[in-house]
mmCIF file of C-alpha atoms and ligand atoms in Angstrom:
data_model
loop_
_atom_site.group_PDB
_atom_site.id
_atom_site.type_symbol
_atom_site.label_atom_id
_atom_site.label_comp_id
_atom_site.label_asym_id
_atom_site.label_seq_id
_atom_site.Cartn_x
_atom_site.Cartn_y
_atom_site.Cartn_z
ATOM 1 C CA MET A 1 -0.013 0.017 0.003
ATOM 2 C CA ASN A 2 1.501 3.386 -0.974
ATOM 3 C CA ASN A 3 -0.375 5.338 1.739
ATOM 4 C CA LYS A 4 1.309 3.943 4.707
ATOM 5 C CA LYS A 5 3.310 6.386 6.576
ATOM 6 C CA SER A 6 7.051 5.900 8.036
ATOM 7 C CA ILE A 7 6.597 4.584 11.886
ATOM 8 C CA PHE A 8 9.785 7.144 12.543
ATOM 9 C CA CYS A 9 7.461 10.224 11.947
ATOM 10 C CA LEU A 10 5.532 9.461 15.226
ATOM 11 C CA SER A 11 5.922 10.895 18.637
ATOM 12 C CA LEU A 12 5.301 8.713 21.425
ATOM 13 C CA LYS A 13 2.138 10.874 22.000
ATOM 14 C CA GLU A 14 1.181 10.430 18.669
ATOM 15 C CA LEU A 15 1.448 6.577 18.638
ATOM 16 C CA GLU A 16 -0.458 6.425 21.889
ATOM 17 C CA THR A 17 -3.254 8.343 20.263
ATOM 18 C CA PHE A 18 -3.235 5.787 17.299
ATOM 19 C CA CYS A 19 -2.863 2.718 19.732
ATOM 20 C CA ILE A 20 -6.008 4.068 21.445
ATOM 21 C CA LYS A 21 -7.929 4.816 18.667
ATOM 22 C CA ASN A 22 -7.466 1.429 17.242
ATOM 23 C CA SER A 23 -8.452 -0.004 20.684
ATOM 24 C CA ALA A 24 -5.302 -1.059 21.729
ATOM 25 C CA LYS A 25 -3.724 0.009 25.024
ATOM 26 C CA LYS A 26 -1.882 3.176 25.484
ATOM 27 C CA PHE A 27 0.994 1.545 26.997
ATOM 28 C CA ASN A 28 1.551 -0.459 23.634
ATOM 29 C CA ALA A 29 3.022 2.811 22.022
ATOM 30 C CA PHE A 30 6.016 2.711 24.390
ATOM 31 C CA GLN A 31 6.376 -0.784 23.893
ATOM 32 C CA ILE A 32 6.522 -0.354 20.279
ATOM 33 C CA MET A 33 8.854 2.605 20.515
ATOM 34 C CA LYS A 34 11.238 0.365 22.196
ATOM 35 C CA TRP A 35 11.329 -2.015 19.815
ATOM 36 C CA VAL A 36 12.184 0.649 17.009
ATOM 37 C CA TYR A 37 14.436 2.715 18.789
ATOM 38 C CA SER A 38 16.149 0.480 21.516
ATOM 39 C CA THR A 39 16.130 -2.930 20.014
ATOM 40 C CA ARG A 40 15.854 -1.667 16.697
ATOM 41 C CA ILE A 41 13.726 -4.330 15.243
ATOM 42 C CA TYR A 42 12.329 -3.012 11.818
ATOM 43 C CA ASP A 43 9.419 -5.527 11.331
ATOM 44 C CA PHE A 44 6.178 -5.588 13.519
ATOM 45 C CA ASN A 45 5.691 -9.171 13.116
ATOM 46 C CA ASP A 46 8.987 -9.465 15.509
ATOM 47 C CA MET A 47 7.464 -7.349 18.382
ATOM 48 C CA THR A 48 6.333 -10.246 20.513
ATOM 49 C CA ASN A 49 4.806 -8.717 23.126
ATOM 50 C CA ILE A 50 2.273 -7.019 20.902
ATOM 51 C CA SER A 51 -1.069 -8.553 20.154
ATOM 52 C CA LYS A 52 -1.519 -10.038 16.613
ATOM 53 C CA SER A 53 -4.457 -7.689 15.628
ATOM 54 C CA LEU A 54 -2.458 -4.651 16.676
ATOM 55 C CA ARG A 55 0.522 -5.777 14.869
ATOM 56 C CA GLU A 56 -1.603 -6.424 11.680
ATOM 57 C CA THR A 57 -3.011 -2.726 12.114
ATOM 58 C CA LEU A 58 0.236 -1.448 12.596
ATOM 59 C CA ASN A 59 1.371 -3.324 9.472
ATOM 60 C CA SER A 60 -1.382 -1.857 7.508
ATOM 61 C CA ASN A 61 -0.579 1.740 8.336
ATOM 62 C CA PHE A 62 2.874 2.056 8.814
ATOM 63 C CA ASN A 63 6.324 1.168 6.934
ATOM 64 C CA PHE A 64 10.025 1.405 8.353
ATOM 65 C CA LYS A 65 11.190 3.484 5.501
ATOM 66 C CA LEU A 66 14.225 5.509 6.226
ATOM 67 C CA PRO A 67 16.527 7.972 3.715
ATOM 68 C CA GLU A 68 19.240 6.327 1.870
ATOM 69 C CA ILE A 69 23.074 6.811 2.330
ATOM 70 C CA THR A 70 24.141 7.393 -1.050
ATOM 71 C CA ALA A 71 27.649 8.465 -0.833
ATOM 72 C CA SER A 72 30.306 8.500 2.090
ATOM 73 C CA PHE A 73 33.892 9.617 2.323
ATOM 74 C CA LYS A 74 36.488 8.536 4.824
ATOM 75 C CA GLU A 75 39.244 10.455 6.596
ATOM 76 C CA ASP A 76 41.872 9.021 8.838
ATOM 77 C CA THR A 77 43.640 11.187 11.152
ATOM 78 C CA THR A 78 47.170 10.883 12.164
ATOM 79 C CA ASP A 79 46.314 10.015 15.575
ATOM 80 C CA GLY A 80 44.481 6.764 14.529
ATOM 81 C CA ASN A 81 41.110 8.131 14.860
ATOM 82 C CA TYR A 82 38.878 8.862 11.435
ATOM 83 C CA SER A 83 36.157 10.952 10.449
ATOM 84 C CA MET A 84 33.089 10.082 8.002
ATOM 85 C CA LYS A 85 31.118 12.367 5.901
ATOM 86 C CA TYR A 86 27.695 10.877 4.605
ATOM 87 C CA LEU A 87 25.578 12.014 2.038
ATOM 88 C CA ILE A 88 21.810 11.017 2.589
ATOM 89 C CA LYS A 89 19.124 11.301 0.212
ATOM 90 C CA LEU A 90 15.711 12.234 1.358
ATOM 91 C CA ASP A 91 12.152 10.922 0.025
ATOM 92 C CA ASP A 92 11.754 13.920 -2.142
ATOM 93 C CA GLY A 93 15.445 13.714 -3.648
ATOM 94 C CA CYS A 94 16.672 16.643 -1.637
ATOM 95 C CA THR A 95 20.257 15.689 -0.104
ATOM 96 C CA ILE A 96 21.912 16.370 3.388
ATOM 97 C CA GLU A 97 24.887 15.562 5.128
ATOM 98 C CA SER A 98 26.118 14.226 8.349
ATOM 99 C CA VAL A 99 29.545 13.767 9.634
ATOM 100 C CA PHE A 100 30.592 11.083 12.400
ATOM 101 C CA ILE A 101 33.913 11.699 14.132
ATOM 102 C CA ASP A 102 35.476 8.819 15.988
ATOM 103 C CA TYR A 103 37.479 9.960 18.824
ATOM 104 C CA GLY A 104 38.385 7.203 21.216
ATOM 105 C CA LYS A 105 35.479 6.606 23.400
ATOM 106 C CA ARG A 106 33.529 9.760 22.099
ATOM 107 C CA LYS A 107 31.473 8.946 18.896
ATOM 108 C CA THR A 108 30.164 11.962 17.834
ATOM 109 C CA LEU A 109 27.441 12.873 15.109
ATOM 110 C CA CYS A 110 27.240 16.082 13.663
ATOM 111 C CA VAL A 111 23.525 16.234 12.371
ATOM 112 C CA SER A 112 21.926 18.619 9.977
ATOM 113 C CA SER A 113 18.416 20.162 10.747
ATOM 114 C CA GLN A 114 17.397 21.752 7.478
ATOM 115 C CA VAL A 115 18.393 21.328 3.790
ATOM 116 C CA GLY A 116 20.440 24.468 3.273
ATOM 117 C CA CYS A 117 20.313 27.517 5.320
ATOM 118 C CA LYS A 118 18.079 30.881 5.519
ATOM 119 C CA MET A 119 20.844 32.633 7.650
ATOM 120 C CA LEU A 120 23.322 33.365 5.052
ATOM 121 C CA CYS A 121 26.424 33.830 6.927
ATOM 122 C CA ASP A 122 29.021 34.867 4.627
ATOM 123 C CA PHE A 123 31.513 32.719 5.588
ATOM 124 C CA CYS A 124 29.636 29.466 5.554
ATOM 125 C CA SER A 125 29.279 27.225 2.431
ATOM 126 C CA THR A 126 25.733 26.008 3.540
ATOM 127 C CA GLY A 127 24.546 29.603 4.134
ATOM 128 C CA ASN A 128 25.983 30.607 0.626
ATOM 129 C CA PHE A 129 23.637 27.905 -1.063
ATOM 130 C CA GLY A 130 20.288 29.220 0.347
ATOM 131 C CA PHE A 131 17.569 27.296 1.926
ATOM 132 C CA GLN A 132 15.553 24.478 0.597
ATOM 133 C CA ARG A 133 13.294 23.216 3.390
ATOM 134 C CA ASN A 134 13.142 22.206 7.205
ATOM 135 C CA LEU A 135 13.749 18.773 7.750
ATOM 136 C CA THR A 136 11.166 16.478 9.525
ATOM 137 C CA SER A 137 11.795 15.152 12.894
ATOM 138 C CA SER A 138 11.914 11.944 11.625
ATOM 139 C CA GLU A 139 14.804 12.924 8.978
ATOM 140 C CA ILE A 140 16.802 14.128 11.877
ATOM 141 C CA ILE A 141 16.661 10.802 13.792
ATOM 142 C CA SER A 142 17.126 8.900 10.652
ATOM 143 C CA GLN A 143 20.807 10.437 10.376
ATOM 144 C CA ILE A 144 21.449 8.561 13.971
ATOM 145 C CA LEU A 145 19.781 5.409 12.898
ATOM 146 C CA LEU A 146 21.542 4.898 9.507
ATOM 147 C CA ILE A 147 25.016 6.055 10.608
ATOM 148 C CA GLU A 148 24.876 3.730 13.650
ATOM 149 C CA ASN A 149 23.817 0.998 11.598
ATOM 150 C CA GLU A 150 26.728 1.803 8.861
ATOM 151 C CA CYS A 151 29.301 2.182 11.400
ATOM 152 C CA LYS A 152 28.164 -0.349 14.043
ATOM 153 C CA VAL A 153 28.624 2.087 16.779
ATOM 154 C CA LYS A 154 26.528 3.488 19.325
ATOM 155 C CA ILE A 155 26.919 7.369 19.067
ATOM 156 C CA THR A 156 27.521 9.065 22.403
ATOM 157 C CA ASN A 157 27.406 12.883 21.564
ATOM 158 C CA ILE A 158 25.353 14.691 19.058
ATOM 159 C CA VAL A 159 25.910 18.291 17.698
ATOM 160 C CA PHE A 160 23.572 20.045 15.705
ATOM 161 C CA MET A 161 26.229 21.828 13.822
ATOM 162 C CA GLY A 162 25.641 20.193 10.224
ATOM 163 C CA MET A 163 23.439 22.100 7.466
ATOM 164 C CA GLY A 164 20.822 24.437 8.750
ATOM 165 C CA GLU A 165 19.831 26.619 11.701
ATOM 166 C CA PRO A 166 18.248 24.291 14.284
ATOM 167 C CA LEU A 167 16.443 27.126 16.123
ATOM 168 C CA ASP A 168 14.726 28.181 12.833
ATOM 169 C CA ASN A 169 13.047 24.534 12.818
ATOM 170 C CA LEU A 170 12.687 24.316 16.528
ATOM 171 C CA PHE A 171 9.367 22.285 16.365
ATOM 172 C CA GLU A 172 10.900 19.553 14.443
ATOM 173 C CA VAL A 173 14.170 19.333 16.255
ATOM 174 C CA LYS A 174 12.488 19.351 19.455
ATOM 175 C CA LYS A 175 10.172 16.447 18.536
ATOM 176 C CA ALA A 176 13.316 14.593 17.612
ATOM 177 C CA LEU A 177 15.161 15.572 20.501
ATOM 178 C CA GLU A 178 12.292 13.703 22.733
ATOM 179 C CA ILE A 179 13.211 10.232 21.034
ATOM 180 C CA ILE A 180 16.937 10.921 20.965
ATOM 181 C CA SER A 181 17.396 11.986 24.683
ATOM 182 C CA ASP A 182 14.785 9.551 25.796
ATOM 183 C CA PRO A 183 16.896 6.975 27.994
ATOM 184 C CA ASN A 184 14.696 4.124 26.909
ATOM 185 C CA LEU A 185 14.982 4.888 23.222
ATOM 186 C CA ILE A 186 17.644 6.206 21.456
ATOM 187 C CA GLY A 187 19.236 7.270 24.757
ATOM 188 C CA VAL A 188 22.036 10.276 24.096
ATOM 189 C CA ALA A 189 21.739 12.006 27.323
ATOM 190 C CA ARG A 190 20.926 15.887 27.266
ATOM 191 C CA ARG A 191 24.461 16.779 28.572
ATOM 192 C CA LYS A 192 25.856 15.183 25.373
ATOM 193 C CA ILE A 193 23.761 16.998 22.913
ATOM 194 C CA THR A 194 24.682 20.259 21.896
ATOM 195 C CA ILE A 195 22.608 22.816 19.947
ATOM 196 C CA SER A 196 24.426 25.282 17.859
ATOM 197 C CA THR A 197 22.791 28.334 16.907
ATOM 198 C CA CYS A 198 23.544 31.482 15.220
ATOM 199 C CA GLY A 199 21.949 33.265 18.043
ATOM 200 C CA ILE A 200 18.147 33.384 17.759
ATOM 201 C CA ILE A 201 17.631 34.685 21.171
ATOM 202 C CA ASP A 202 13.564 34.394 21.325
ATOM 203 C CA LYS A 203 14.165 30.566 20.500
ATOM 204 C CA LEU A 204 17.256 30.290 22.891
ATOM 205 C CA ILE A 205 14.898 31.288 25.509
ATOM 206 C CA GLU A 206 12.539 28.808 24.858
ATOM 207 C CA ILE A 207 15.312 25.939 25.249
ATOM 208 C CA ARG A 208 17.149 27.465 28.024
ATOM 209 C CA ASP A 209 15.650 24.921 30.411
ATOM 210 C CA LEU A 210 15.699 21.768 28.648
ATOM 211 C CA ARG A 211 19.136 20.908 29.740
ATOM 212 C CA TYR A 212 20.654 20.626 26.489
ATOM 213 C CA LYS A 213 24.123 22.003 25.839
ATOM 214 C CA ILE A 214 24.136 25.557 23.891
ATOM 215 C CA ALA A 215 26.650 26.693 21.643
ATOM 216 C CA ILE A 216 26.468 30.164 20.133
ATOM 217 C CA SER A 217 28.248 31.079 16.988
ATOM 218 C CA LEU A 218 29.740 34.625 17.794
ATOM 219 C CA ASN A 219 32.335 34.839 15.336
ATOM 220 C CA ALA A 220 33.022 38.697 15.964
ATOM 221 C CA SER A 221 33.890 40.722 18.832
ATOM 222 C CA ASN A 222 31.758 43.661 18.001
ATOM 223 C CA ASN A 223 28.478 44.560 16.106
ATOM 224 C CA TYR A 224 30.359 46.223 13.210
ATOM 225 C CA LEU A 225 32.301 42.896 12.386
ATOM 226 C CA ARG A 226 29.319 40.766 13.173
ATOM 227 C CA ASN A 227 26.905 42.699 10.824
ATOM 228 C CA LYS A 228 29.470 42.324 8.128
ATOM 229 C CA ILE A 229 29.460 38.427 8.440
ATOM 230 C CA MET A 230 26.210 37.492 10.098
ATOM 231 C CA PRO A 231 22.867 39.079 8.850
ATOM 232 C CA ILE A 232 21.118 37.726 12.071
ATOM 233 C CA ASN A 233 22.916 40.247 14.095
ATOM 234 C CA LYS A 234 20.823 43.003 12.711
ATOM 235 C CA LYS A 235 18.051 41.483 14.432
ATOM 236 C CA TYR A 236 19.840 40.034 17.502
ATOM 237 C CA PRO A 237 22.864 42.083 18.236
ATOM 238 C CA ILE A 238 25.609 40.950 20.617
ATOM 239 C CA GLU A 239 24.156 42.948 23.363
ATOM 240 C CA ASP A 240 21.172 40.457 23.371
ATOM 241 C CA ILE A 241 23.686 37.627 23.485
ATOM 242 C CA VAL A 242 25.330 39.064 26.394
ATOM 243 C CA LYS A 243 22.116 39.926 28.197
ATOM 244 C CA PHE A 244 20.601 36.196 27.393
ATOM 245 C CA ILE A 245 23.918 34.908 29.083
ATOM 246 C CA SER A 246 23.918 37.044 32.002
ATOM 247 C CA CYS A 247 20.508 36.806 33.054
ATOM 248 C CA GLY A 248 20.155 33.191 32.370
ATOM 249 C CA LYS A 249 19.682 30.715 35.286
ATOM 250 C CA TYR A 250 21.905 28.498 33.411
ATOM 251 C CA PHE A 251 23.034 25.318 34.864
ATOM 252 C CA GLY A 252 26.542 25.420 36.459
ATOM 253 C CA HIS A 253 28.212 22.388 34.618
ATOM 254 C CA ASN A 254 26.539 23.767 31.446
ATOM 255 C CA LYS A 255 28.641 26.612 30.434
ATOM 256 C CA ILE A 256 27.641 28.181 27.282
ATOM 257 C CA THR A 257 30.111 27.657 24.457
ATOM 258 C CA LEU A 258 30.886 30.663 22.534
ATOM 259 C CA GLU A 259 32.006 29.824 18.957
ATOM 260 C CA TYR A 260 34.394 32.023 17.286
ATOM 261 C CA VAL A 261 35.899 31.173 13.852
ATOM 262 C CA LEU A 262 38.944 32.796 13.380
ATOM 263 C CA ILE A 263 39.357 34.515 10.029
ATOM 264 C CA LYS A 264 42.925 36.103 9.312
ATOM 265 C CA ASP A 265 42.896 39.936 9.353
ATOM 266 C CA PHE A 266 39.022 40.194 10.135
ATOM 267 C CA ASN A 267 38.427 39.200 13.715
ATOM 268 C CA ASP A 268 41.851 37.401 15.208
ATOM 269 C CA SER A 269 43.666 40.479 16.252
ATOM 270 C CA ILE A 270 44.528 40.943 20.486
ATOM 271 C CA ASN A 271 42.178 43.892 20.291
ATOM 272 C CA ASN A 272 39.319 41.657 19.056
ATOM 273 C CA ALA A 273 40.424 39.029 22.221
ATOM 274 C CA LYS A 274 40.225 42.185 24.287
ATOM 275 C CA GLU A 275 36.696 43.296 23.283
ATOM 276 C CA LEU A 276 35.516 39.656 23.915
ATOM 277 C CA ILE A 277 36.920 39.772 27.562
ATOM 278 C CA LYS A 278 35.227 43.018 27.945
ATOM 279 C CA LEU A 279 32.284 41.814 26.681
ATOM 280 C CA PHE A 280 31.808 38.311 28.413
ATOM 281 C CA PHE A 281 34.144 38.535 31.592
ATOM 282 C CA PRO A 282 33.022 37.198 34.105
ATOM 283 C CA GLN A 283 30.353 35.111 32.966
ATOM 284 C CA ASN A 284 29.787 31.515 32.639
ATOM 285 C CA VAL A 285 30.955 30.939 29.175
ATOM 286 C CA LYS A 286 33.831 29.087 27.372
ATOM 287 C CA PHE A 287 35.229 29.894 24.100
ATOM 288 C CA ASN A 288 35.730 27.275 21.271
ATOM 289 C CA LEU A 289 38.242 28.704 18.629
ATOM 290 C CA ILE A 290 37.692 27.215 15.153
ATOM 291 C CA PRO A 291 40.178 27.338 12.308
ATOM 292 C CA PHE A 292 38.347 28.811 9.155
ATOM 293 C CA ASN A 293 37.660 26.261 6.727
ATOM 294 C CA LYS A 294 37.789 27.141 3.044
ATOM 295 C CA PHE A 295 35.414 26.217 0.470
ATOM 296 C CA ASP A 296 35.083 26.082 -3.012
ATOM 297 C CA ILE A 297 31.884 27.729 -4.533
ATOM 298 C CA LYS A 298 32.653 27.435 -7.978
ATOM 299 C CA ASN A 299 33.740 23.894 -8.624
ATOM 300 C CA THR A 300 30.358 22.271 -7.318
ATOM 301 C CA GLU A 301 27.309 21.069 -9.322
ATOM 302 C CA LEU A 302 24.992 23.089 -6.978
ATOM 303 C CA SER A 303 26.834 26.107 -7.603
ATOM 304 C CA LYS A 304 25.575 26.041 -11.377
ATOM 305 C CA THR A 305 21.907 25.808 -10.026
ATOM 306 C CA ALA A 306 22.379 27.810 -7.123
ATOM 307 C CA TYR A 307 19.680 29.996 -5.776
ATOM 308 C CA GLY A 308 21.279 31.106 -2.732
ATOM 309 C CA LYS A 309 23.545 34.274 -2.444
ATOM 310 C CA LEU A 310 26.747 33.368 -3.865
ATOM 311 C CA THR A 311 29.631 35.622 -2.437
ATOM 312 C CA GLU A 312 33.218 35.466 -3.765
ATOM 313 C CA ASN A 313 34.734 36.191 -0.272
ATOM 314 C CA ASN A 314 38.364 36.175 0.218
ATOM 315 C CA TYR A 315 38.369 35.105 3.536
ATOM 316 C CA GLU A 316 41.587 32.967 4.865
ATOM 317 C CA ARG A 317 42.552 30.960 7.714
ATOM 318 C CA THR A 318 44.362 32.819 10.668
ATOM 319 C CA SER A 319 48.129 31.988 10.955
ATOM 320 C CA GLU A 320 49.054 29.729 13.845
ATOM 321 C CA THR A 321 50.836 32.496 15.850
ATOM 322 C CA ALA A 322 47.638 34.611 15.646
ATOM 323 C CA TYR A 323 45.672 31.573 16.759
ATOM 324 C CA ASN A 324 47.860 30.856 19.715
ATOM 325 C CA ASN A 325 48.008 34.074 20.842
ATOM 326 C CA PHE A 326 44.221 34.637 20.554
ATOM 327 C CA GLN A 327 43.836 31.947 22.761
ATOM 328 C CA ASP A 328 46.706 32.821 25.366
ATOM 329 C CA LYS A 329 44.920 36.183 25.754
ATOM 330 C CA LEU A 330 41.671 34.668 26.554
ATOM 331 C CA MET A 331 43.000 31.988 28.916
ATOM 332 C CA LYS A 332 45.002 34.499 30.910
ATOM 333 C CA ALA A 333 41.816 36.333 31.403
ATOM 334 C CA GLY A 334 40.507 33.374 32.861
ATOM 335 C CA PHE A 335 38.323 31.635 30.350
ATOM 336 C CA VAL A 336 38.107 28.301 29.241
ATOM 337 C CA VAL A 337 39.165 27.895 26.062
ATOM 338 C CA THR A 338 39.032 24.866 23.471
ATOM 339 C CA ILE A 339 40.321 24.484 20.028
ATOM 340 C CA ARG A 340 38.551 22.657 17.372
ATOM 341 C CA HIS A 341 41.067 20.608 15.452
ATOM 342 C CA SER A 342 38.645 21.117 12.512
ATOM 343 C CA LYS A 343 38.143 17.450 11.699
ATOM 344 C CA ALA A 344 37.094 16.075 8.512
ATOM 345 C CA GLN A 345 38.533 18.996 6.879
ATOM 346 C CA SER A 346 39.904 17.312 3.693
ATOM 347 C CA ILE A 347 36.722 15.731 2.912
ATOM 348 C CA TYR A 348 34.928 19.002 3.043
ATOM 349 C CA GLY A 349 32.934 17.935 6.173
ATOM 350 C CA GLY A 350 34.387 20.475 8.277
ATOM 351 C CA CYS A 351 32.521 23.201 9.761
ATOM 352 C CA GLY A 352 30.941 25.391 7.231
ATOM 353 C CA GLN A 353 31.845 23.171 4.291
ATOM 354 C CA LEU A 354 28.644 21.215 4.199
ATOM 355 C CA LYS A 355 26.269 21.876 1.348
ATOM 356 C CA GLY A 356 24.792 18.803 0.372
ATOM 357 C CA SER A 357 27.306 17.524 -2.294
ATOM 358 C CA LEU A 358 30.398 15.363 -2.410
HETATM 359 N N1 SAH B 401 23.511 27.432 12.202
HETATM 360 C C1 SAH B 401 23.984 26.736 13.569
HETATM 361 C C2 SAH B 401 24.642 25.301 13.038
HETATM 362 C C3 SAH B 401 25.522 25.253 12.093
HETATM 363 S S1 SAH B 401 27.249 26.040 11.805
HETATM 364 C C4 SAH B 401 25.257 27.838 13.785
HETATM 365 O O1 SAH B 401 25.207 28.871 13.236
HETATM 366 O O2 SAH B 401 25.694 27.541 14.924
HETATM 367 C C5 SAH B 401 28.249 25.165 12.826
HETATM 368 C C6 SAH B 401 29.519 25.986 13.139
HETATM 369 O O3 SAH B 401 30.205 26.045 12.168
HETATM 370 C C7 SAH B 401 29.167 27.416 13.614
HETATM 371 O O4 SAH B 401 29.893 27.582 14.720
HETATM 372 C C8 SAH B 401 29.795 28.301 12.518
HETATM 373 O O5 SAH B 401 30.183 29.459 12.815
HETATM 374 C C9 SAH B 401 30.995 27.468 11.995
HETATM 375 N N2 SAH B 401 31.218 27.579 10.676
HETATM 376 C C10 SAH B 401 30.747 27.867 9.474
HETATM 377 N N3 SAH B 401 31.161 28.078 8.514
HETATM 378 C C11 SAH B 401 32.638 28.046 8.741
HETATM 379 C C12 SAH B 401 33.744 27.785 8.226
HETATM 380 N N4 SAH B 401 33.649 28.263 6.865
HETATM 381 N N5 SAH B 401 34.936 27.352 8.526
HETATM 382 C C13 SAH B 401 34.864 27.266 9.880
HETATM 383 N N6 SAH B 401 33.683 27.139 10.796
HETATM 384 C C14 SAH B 401 32.583 27.632 10.064
#
């Protein structure tokens, strides 16, 4: 039957409603969800604690259709770890990317939340290709199911740092996170899930108390510079970010991360570091310094049909000395500073390089 719906589209509540409507028990929904997301059984007939009649009803209403991995690329790192970039084809032919980073015990999946992105940050390849559509919660969850199965691993950490702005698709992201963070279902702890945003403050307020980790892409130390590279800054300028952080009853162990892409001769001077200290000292934040990843907008299939804003930016990665000095300055002021050794960069799976083509 063609009008079957994918079971992965349903939240627990929706499945409960379905069960009750079909004269089954509310708790059957939880049992089914456990089979699907914990045991990973993709056949209703194998769900042994579900009555035959409910299994039949389920069979005639739902399937287990997942999107498809159509390409992958592996990068070994010198330390014996590796990253994989996956291209995933959705039902309507759109493609998204997910990046799996295997780093010892930490198995991180960088997931996409949208096809493309509306935010149009000038230094990011995803933004440069415009926006196609939001992902559904099942398409977000599918990235985990597909890649766990492909790599035969259990993902321990999830970062919403792939294509898209998660807070611009909050409804579906929240619906997916209910299943991802439920210890009985996919079971990735909330403190191991990072939602990275360009800083949509109204939505940040909405998720502040949900105990996920929050990362804000700051990328500049004053509004003049941030306006140049991140259009969202015109709506939510740096003062709003500072205010959000300072008045948040935020969990002590969960400092907000400020992501800062260092771009040569643009935002990487000691003066920029001083501005950051002035803005954020002594607040509960840590900095994550990211080396700028170059991307080539000309040599891709997508660029020929691009509907987005294509810029010929001349951004360059900052020098190692400037990088170290910047880090030193922040650390001496008492901030925790982590450095992102931009993984997966040679396979164009690094930050800002995801654009739905290999
Ligand atoms: N929209 C979300 C998540 C996607 S971007 C956000 O803005 O946070 C994930 C991270 O990659 C952000 O911190 C962003 O600043 C960074 N990034 C984007 N383009 C980059 C590039 N070309 N080089 C390095 N980092 C980049």
